[in-house]
Amino acid sequence: MASGSDRNPIIIGGLPSQVPDFDPEETQEWLDSLDAAVDERGRERARYLMLRLIERAREKRVAVPEMRSTDYVNTIPTRAEPFFPGNEEIERKILNATRWNAAVMVSRAQRPGIGVGGHIATFASSASLYDVGFNHFFRGKDEGDGGDQVFFQGHASPGIYARAFLLDRLSEANLDGFRQEKSKAPHGLSSYPHPRLMPDFWEFPTVSMGLGPIGAIYQARMNRYMHAREIADTSKSHVWAFLGDGEMDEPESLGQLTIAAREGLDNLTFVVNCNLQRLDGPVRGNGKVIQELESVFRGAGWNVIKLIWDRTWDPLLAQDRDGILVNRMNTTPDGQFQTYATESGAYIRDHFFGDDQRLRAMVEGMTDDQILHLGRGGHDHRKIYAAFKAAVEHTGQPTVILAKTVKGWTLGPNFEGRNATHQMKKLTVDDLKGFRDRLHLPISDKELESGAPPYYHPGRDSEEIQYMHDRRLGLGGYVPTRVVRSKPLALPEDKTYASVKKGSGQQSIATTMAFVRLLKDLMRDKELGKRFVLIAPDEYRTFGMDSFFPSAKIYNPLGQQYESVDRELLLAYKESPTGQMLHDGISEAGCTASLIAAGSAYATHGEPLIPVYVFYSMFGFQRTGDQFWQMADQLARGFVLGATAGRTTLTGEGLQHADGHSQLLASTNPGCVAYDPAFGFEIAHIVQDGLRRMYGPDSEDVFYYLTVYNEPIRHPAEPANVDAEGIVKGIYRFSEGTSGSTPAQIMASGVAVPWAVEAQKILAEDWNVKADVWSATSWNELRREAVACEEHNLLHPEEEQRVPYVTRKLAGAQGPFVAVSDWMRAVPDQIARWVPGTYQSLGADGFGFADTRGAARRFFHIDAQSIVVGVLTELAREGKVDRSVLKQAIDRYQLLDVTAADPGAAGGDA
């Protein structure tokens, strides 16, 4: 038996370890050849030969493990670069004008008395990348389809505005209104891409937090989904996402790369602007972020194109027979490259080329100035065009272009490559003069020395401007542009909602199941049914939605290439290329990105979709709240279902699943209309109103959040005289007290309404209290309407003062008022100031825990008996009952003993 030292070491990287060698002599010949190459020609030559062998193996379709990273050079060799079809001289003039106006716009925004901030350096580094895209690739919407979808890097917005100014899409007044949206209205411009703030211009919100990358991935996927289901022809649409290398630190930026590769989204291109800097310093000062990202993307299955060096390096690389230059490129850390970006040509000669005679000999014939201007690939139009063209022509995989640039490029020595460049917003007169000279613009010193620096426009009839218009005409229109072409949907008739309004009879079902039953009826609608997009994070069975598997099926572009383990069952798991259900795995972030892409399809592609995203309520607004804000910004519409809601309803799962606050988080989102319904008929009215508001003739840019529960209850039939307006507006009287002499009011929402009804009965029988029960379907909407009333009254004192709906609704009710829910008290407390009487709330404040529902509700003092004591306490405070009854009630119902509570419906299972 061989000793450990005699054994071959473990080989990492997918090479065979247990495959038998059927021809050891041939194997040894190959190994000897490699040894000879190393001994006679050196390791660099041997490495080159190995790489060429791997390349040839792939050409011959031999399965060779993927290399995690390649040399620090351009992926596309010079000999393979395509013909550049543009006029580079004109395009450079256009770019120079754009660069100038972008920087001047931000600089002018720092004038005394304004100082609203802005970013100059990001666009300066990525300007060439955008310019090539605008001139040659980005498709507009004039052909009647959705064109391309472009996610612009947020900090580069000044450059996009500057280009729009040259095209007469924006005026000089607009540029001077940068970040002054109200004070310069109607000319103000938003700081970043915000569709809600500029709904005719921006299409996708980006900026930080990794929302752009994940949004782009799921937009590309949604394009394929819509095409497969024959809702829209998206075959020509390409999704572009422009990102920063520092932005790739965000987990949302990289967390969903594999789905793009798994589904072969070759309609997607990431362009990572690798200027090697974050906000305060280098991204990987001691490392190489481009190499790191290459490994990550290759490992995830993406096609990777590195765009590192511009054409001035081509002659030097052609001389590099020994690989010494490439080796220096491979081993120089990013922090040092940033230093080279700020130093002189002499410094670069001494420190980059100087310590190896072979390297120094390569640049002997070059001046220091020529060495200084050895550039990065992200600033070379021809190299960029080659990379973009290769990306859009690549099939079977998404592509990432890793483009190396200099942050603050062309802005002068005070900006270029400096650690503080992201925070620098204003150009001095000397900076402006140097910047002007570098861009060769006809602006005089006098113009720069007197007042604010001027904008530059070469003239509407100039060849540059005509060239820009011609290019956009040839590509189908101006970008970015947001267009809403969709028409209102034909909404279902009232009879569609009839089944749910009948109640559940003797059967106990959760409100989640009541919603699912309604959804099934809606999906049968001939006009509307196909537009529903069901979304869940690996929890369809949890929410009782497996009944959709056989008919709607799960979307998978590859279909189902296996026999399902449950294929004999009626509700078997079924995948299909035309499936309607999106099963995004255990990723709430991915599901929310699908929700946003589907919810904005009415604008992106002119075809409205109705997304229905169902999830554990704790994992919605808390876990992906940034994306719900993004959804509101993108003007997306749809239904969001926080299932297993409530702090005591899913008690079997314990603390991290016990949601007592998502309604409060939802209240912070101005685009969210949130409800906490108790019964199926309430859900029917809310959903019907939601479809009308979002997809009817006067559609609104909102989305609906409904919290539903997993606790089975009997759902009553809709009352004959149901207060439909009250359900939609947020409150209605569900049960009027019929016995007792002392009046009181109980307000409850969601799963707490049955507790309130039980408390109503106990109060009448045990304490002679006549309590009405109100179902507060939306604490949030009641508050929102009341705040709007107060704002109107504040600004219009001469007009009749408006009274909030909740105040008017409760005006005839005799208090006190006690509110209860399965939420923390801050949720019902939102309306306290507008309730016309003594008001008190009960709630589940604190952390959740695992126990029976009854024990949890007794612990938080929100069960029926606790409501009884709460009402008696308020009546005692008003002097309507003797305070002695409070202790009697507490002892009678054993409120201090959680074991005395009826455990209720067992468990709290998911």
PDB file of N, CA, C and O in Angstrom, residues 164-200:
ATOM      1  N   ALA A 164     -29.743  63.564 -23.330  1.00  0.00           N
ATOM      2  CA  ALA A 164     -31.110  63.938 -23.688  1.00  0.00           C
ATOM      3  C   ALA A 164     -31.198  65.432 -24.008  1.00  0.00           C
ATOM      4  O   ALA A 164     -32.005  65.851 -24.853  1.00  0.00           O
ATOM      5  N   PHE A 165     -30.366  66.233 -23.350  1.00  0.00           N
ATOM      6  CA  PHE A 165     -30.326  67.678 -23.631  1.00  0.00           C
ATOM      7  C   PHE A 165     -29.845  67.922 -25.054  1.00  0.00           C
ATOM      8  O   PHE A 165     -30.414  68.740 -25.788  1.00  0.00           O
ATOM      9  N   LEU A 166     -28.820  67.215 -25.490  1.00  0.00           N
ATOM     10  CA  LEU A 166     -28.314  67.386 -26.848  1.00  0.00           C
ATOM     11  C   LEU A 166     -29.374  67.011 -27.883  1.00  0.00           C
ATOM     12  O   LEU A 166     -29.430  67.576 -28.973  1.00  0.00           O
ATOM     13  N   LEU A 167     -30.234  66.060 -27.516  1.00  0.00           N
ATOM     14  CA  LEU A 167     -31.269  65.595 -28.437  1.00  0.00           C
ATOM     15  C   LEU A 167     -32.571  66.399 -28.309  1.00  0.00           C
ATOM     16  O   LEU A 167     -33.597  66.018 -28.880  1.00  0.00           O
ATOM     17  N   ASP A 168     -32.529  67.489 -27.550  1.00  0.00           N
ATOM     18  CA  ASP A 168     -33.706  68.338 -27.345  1.00  0.00           C
ATOM     19  C   ASP A 168     -34.835  67.619 -26.615  1.00  0.00           C
ATOM     20  O   ASP A 168     -35.997  68.038 -26.677  1.00  0.00           O
ATOM     21  N   ARG A 169     -34.501  66.560 -25.913  1.00  0.00           N
ATOM     22  CA  ARG A 169     -35.504  65.905 -25.076  1.00  0.00           C
ATOM     23  C   ARG A 169     -35.623  66.618 -23.736  1.00  0.00           C
ATOM     24  O   ARG A 169     -36.662  66.537 -23.069  1.00  0.00           O
ATOM     25  N   LEU A 170     -34.558  67.278 -23.322  1.00  0.00           N
ATOM     26  CA  LEU A 170     -34.554  68.085 -22.112  1.00  0.00           C
ATOM     27  C   LEU A 170     -34.005  69.463 -22.462  1.00  0.00           C
ATOM     28  O   LEU A 170     -33.198  69.600 -23.394  1.00  0.00           O
ATOM     29  N   SER A 171     -34.403  70.457 -21.702  1.00  0.00           N
ATOM     30  CA  SER A 171     -33.954  71.821 -21.944  1.00  0.00           C
ATOM     31  C   SER A 171     -32.865  72.215 -20.954  1.00  0.00           C
ATOM     32  O   SER A 171     -32.581  71.499 -19.991  1.00  0.00           O
ATOM     33  N   GLU A 172     -32.288  73.395 -21.195  1.00  0.00           N
ATOM     34  CA  GLU A 172     -31.312  73.928 -20.247  1.00  0.00           C
ATOM     35  C   GLU A 172     -31.966  74.159 -18.892  1.00  0.00           C
ATOM     36  O   GLU A 172     -31.337  73.960 -17.845  1.00  0.00           O
ATOM     37  N   ALA A 173     -33.238  74.547 -18.898  1.00  0.00           N
ATOM     38  CA  ALA A 173     -33.961  74.727 -17.634  1.00  0.00           C
ATOM     39  C   ALA A 173     -34.073  73.409 -16.884  1.00  0.00           C
ATOM     40  O   ALA A 173     -33.998  73.382 -15.645  1.00  0.00           O
ATOM     41  N   ASN A 174     -34.241  72.304 -17.630  1.00  0.00           N
ATOM     42  CA  ASN A 174     -34.264  70.993 -16.981  1.00  0.00           C
ATOM     43  C   ASN A 174     -32.939  70.695 -16.299  1.00  0.00           C
ATOM     44  O   ASN A 174     -32.907  70.244 -15.143  1.00  0.00           O
ATOM     45  N   LEU A 175     -31.836  70.919 -17.023  1.00  0.00           N
ATOM     46  CA  LEU A 175     -30.529  70.630 -16.439  1.00  0.00           C
ATOM     47  C   LEU A 175     -30.291  71.467 -15.195  1.00  0.00           C
ATOM     48  O   LEU A 175     -29.720  70.992 -14.209  1.00  0.00           O
ATOM     49  N   ASP A 176     -30.737  72.716 -15.218  1.00  0.00           N
ATOM     50  CA  ASP A 176     -30.591  73.572 -14.044  1.00  0.00           C
ATOM     51  C   ASP A 176     -31.564  73.195 -12.934  1.00  0.00           C
ATOM     52  O   ASP A 176     -31.428  73.683 -11.811  1.00  0.00           O
ATOM     53  N   GLY A 177     -32.508  72.315 -13.236  1.00  0.00           N
ATOM     54  CA  GLY A 177     -33.428  71.818 -12.217  1.00  0.00           C
ATOM     55  C   GLY A 177     -33.022  70.473 -11.653  1.00  0.00           C
ATOM     56  O   GLY A 177     -33.817  69.823 -10.959  1.00  0.00           O
ATOM     57  N   PHE A 178     -31.785  70.055 -11.919  1.00  0.00           N
ATOM     58  CA  PHE A 178     -31.284  68.768 -11.413  1.00  0.00           C
ATOM     59  C   PHE A 178     -31.392  68.735  -9.888  1.00  0.00           C
ATOM     60  O   PHE A 178     -30.923  69.633  -9.200  1.00  0.00           O
ATOM     61  N   ARG A 179     -32.068  67.715  -9.379  1.00  0.00           N
ATOM     62  CA  ARG A 179     -32.281  67.504  -7.947  1.00  0.00           C
ATOM     63  C   ARG A 179     -33.098  68.619  -7.287  1.00  0.00           C
ATOM     64  O   ARG A 179     -33.017  68.817  -6.083  1.00  0.00           O
ATOM     65  N   GLN A 180     -33.877  69.337  -8.062  1.00  0.00           N
ATOM     66  CA  GLN A 180     -34.741  70.387  -7.522  1.00  0.00           C
ATOM     67  C   GLN A 180     -36.139  70.186  -8.114  1.00  0.00           C
ATOM     68  O   GLN A 180     -36.653  71.016  -8.859  1.00  0.00           O
ATOM     69  N   GLU A 181     -36.738  69.075  -7.783  1.00  0.00           N
ATOM     70  CA  GLU A 181     -37.955  68.636  -8.458  1.00  0.00           C
ATOM     71  C   GLU A 181     -39.168  69.497  -8.131  1.00  0.00           C
ATOM     72  O   GLU A 181     -40.066  69.647  -8.959  1.00  0.00           O
ATOM     73  N   LYS A 182     -39.235  70.033  -6.948  1.00  0.00           N
ATOM     74  CA  LYS A 182     -40.370  70.875  -6.571  1.00  0.00           C
ATOM     75  C   LYS A 182     -40.062  72.353  -6.792  1.00  0.00           C
ATOM     76  O   LYS A 182     -40.881  73.081  -7.361  1.00  0.00           O
ATOM     77  N   SER A 183     -38.886  72.797  -6.355  1.00  0.00           N
ATOM     78  CA  SER A 183     -38.577  74.225  -6.465  1.00  0.00           C
ATOM     79  C   SER A 183     -38.378  74.661  -7.906  1.00  0.00           C
ATOM     80  O   SER A 183     -38.527  75.847  -8.222  1.00  0.00           O
ATOM     81  N   LYS A 184     -38.046  73.728  -8.795  1.00  0.00           N
ATOM     82  CA  LYS A 184     -37.878  74.071 -10.211  1.00  0.00           C
ATOM     83  C   LYS A 184     -38.971  73.442 -11.088  1.00  0.00           C
ATOM     84  O   LYS A 184     -38.810  73.346 -12.299  1.00  0.00           O
ATOM     85  N   ALA A 185     -40.039  73.010 -10.467  1.00  0.00           N
ATOM     86  CA  ALA A 185     -41.134  72.400 -11.236  1.00  0.00           C
ATOM     87  C   ALA A 185     -41.685  73.421 -12.247  1.00  0.00           C
ATOM     88  O   ALA A 185     -41.750  74.609 -11.941  1.00  0.00           O
ATOM     89  N   PRO A 186     -42.055  72.968 -13.455  1.00  0.00           N
ATOM     90  CA  PRO A 186     -42.101  71.578 -13.921  1.00  0.00           C
ATOM     91  C   PRO A 186     -40.819  71.116 -14.597  1.00  0.00           C
ATOM     92  O   PRO A 186     -40.832  70.116 -15.323  1.00  0.00           O
ATOM     93  N   HIS A 187     -39.722  71.805 -14.349  1.00  0.00           N
ATOM     94  CA  HIS A 187     -38.476  71.478 -15.052  1.00  0.00           C
ATOM     95  C   HIS A 187     -37.515  70.612 -14.237  1.00  0.00           C
ATOM     96  O   HIS A 187     -36.451  70.248 -14.741  1.00  0.00           O
ATOM     97  N   GLY A 188     -37.852  70.312 -12.989  1.00  0.00           N
ATOM     98  CA  GLY A 188     -36.913  69.595 -12.138  1.00  0.00           C
ATOM     99  C   GLY A 188     -36.619  68.185 -12.621  1.00  0.00           C
ATOM    100  O   GLY A 188     -37.449  67.539 -13.276  1.00  0.00           O
ATOM    101  N   LEU A 189     -35.424  67.728 -12.305  1.00  0.00           N
ATOM    102  CA  LEU A 189     -34.988  66.375 -12.661  1.00  0.00           C
ATOM    103  C   LEU A 189     -34.688  65.585 -11.390  1.00  0.00           C
ATOM    104  O   LEU A 189     -34.091  66.123 -10.452  1.00  0.00           O
ATOM    105  N   SER A 190     -35.082  64.323 -11.370  1.00  0.00           N
ATOM    106  CA  SER A 190     -34.802  63.479 -10.214  1.00  0.00           C
ATOM    107  C   SER A 190     -33.314  63.174 -10.127  1.00  0.00           C
ATOM    108  O   SER A 190     -32.589  63.196 -11.119  1.00  0.00           O
ATOM    109  N   SER A 191     -32.868  62.873  -8.923  1.00  0.00           N
ATOM    110  CA  SER A 191     -31.446  62.614  -8.699  1.00  0.00           C
ATOM    111  C   SER A 191     -30.977  61.365  -9.436  1.00  0.00           C
ATOM    112  O   SER A 191     -29.905  61.361 -10.047  1.00  0.00           O
ATOM    113  N   TYR A 192     -31.763  60.328  -9.399  1.00  0.00           N
ATOM    114  CA  TYR A 192     -31.416  59.034  -9.990  1.00  0.00           C
ATOM    115  C   TYR A 192     -32.570  58.570 -10.885  1.00  0.00           C
ATOM    116  O   TYR A 192     -33.598  59.244 -10.981  1.00  0.00           O
ATOM    117  N   PRO A 193     -32.449  57.424 -11.528  1.00  0.00           N
ATOM    118  CA  PRO A 193     -33.563  56.912 -12.329  1.00  0.00           C
ATOM    119  C   PRO A 193     -34.762  56.559 -11.454  1.00  0.00           C
ATOM    120  O   PRO A 193     -34.760  55.546 -10.759  1.00  0.00           O
ATOM    121  N   HIS A 194     -35.781  57.406 -11.478  1.00  0.00           N
ATOM    122  CA  HIS A 194     -36.993  57.193 -10.687  1.00  0.00           C
ATOM    123  C   HIS A 194     -38.215  57.322 -11.593  1.00  0.00           C
ATOM    124  O   HIS A 194     -38.671  58.427 -11.884  1.00  0.00           O
ATOM    125  N   PRO A 195     -38.777  56.206 -12.052  1.00  0.00           N
ATOM    126  CA  PRO A 195     -39.957  56.282 -12.933  1.00  0.00           C
ATOM    127  C   PRO A 195     -41.136  56.999 -12.288  1.00  0.00           C
ATOM    128  O   PRO A 195     -41.882  57.698 -12.974  1.00  0.00           O
ATOM    129  N   ARG A 196     -41.333  56.835 -10.995  1.00  0.00           N
ATOM    130  CA  ARG A 196     -42.478  57.489 -10.361  1.00  0.00           C
ATOM    131  C   ARG A 196     -42.332  59.004 -10.410  1.00  0.00           C
ATOM    132  O   ARG A 196     -43.319  59.729 -10.505  1.00  0.00           O
ATOM    133  N   LEU A 197     -41.112  59.490 -10.359  1.00  0.00           N
ATOM    134  CA  LEU A 197     -40.881  60.929 -10.376  1.00  0.00           C
ATOM    135  C   LEU A 197     -40.800  61.479 -11.799  1.00  0.00           C
ATOM    136  O   LEU A 197     -41.118  62.646 -12.037  1.00  0.00           O
ATOM    137  N   MET A 198     -40.353  60.649 -12.756  1.00  0.00           N
ATOM    138  CA  MET A 198     -40.273  61.060 -14.160  1.00  0.00           C
ATOM    139  C   MET A 198     -40.857  59.932 -15.014  1.00  0.00           C
ATOM    140  O   MET A 198     -40.135  59.200 -15.694  1.00  0.00           O
ATOM    141  N   PRO A 199     -42.188  59.764 -14.983  1.00  0.00           N
ATOM    142  CA  PRO A 199     -42.823  58.581 -15.585  1.00  0.00           C
ATOM    143  C   PRO A 199     -42.783  58.504 -17.094  1.00  0.00           C
ATOM    144  O   PRO A 199     -43.117  57.459 -17.661  1.00  0.00           O
ATOM    145  N   ASP A 200     -42.390  59.575 -17.788  1.00  0.00           N
ATOM    146  CA  ASP A 200     -42.266  59.507 -19.243  1.00  0.00           C
ATOM    147  C   ASP A 200     -40.822  59.286 -19.687  1.00  0.00           C
ATOM    148  O   ASP A 200     -40.566  59.101 -20.885  1.00  0.00           O
TER     149      ASP A 200
END
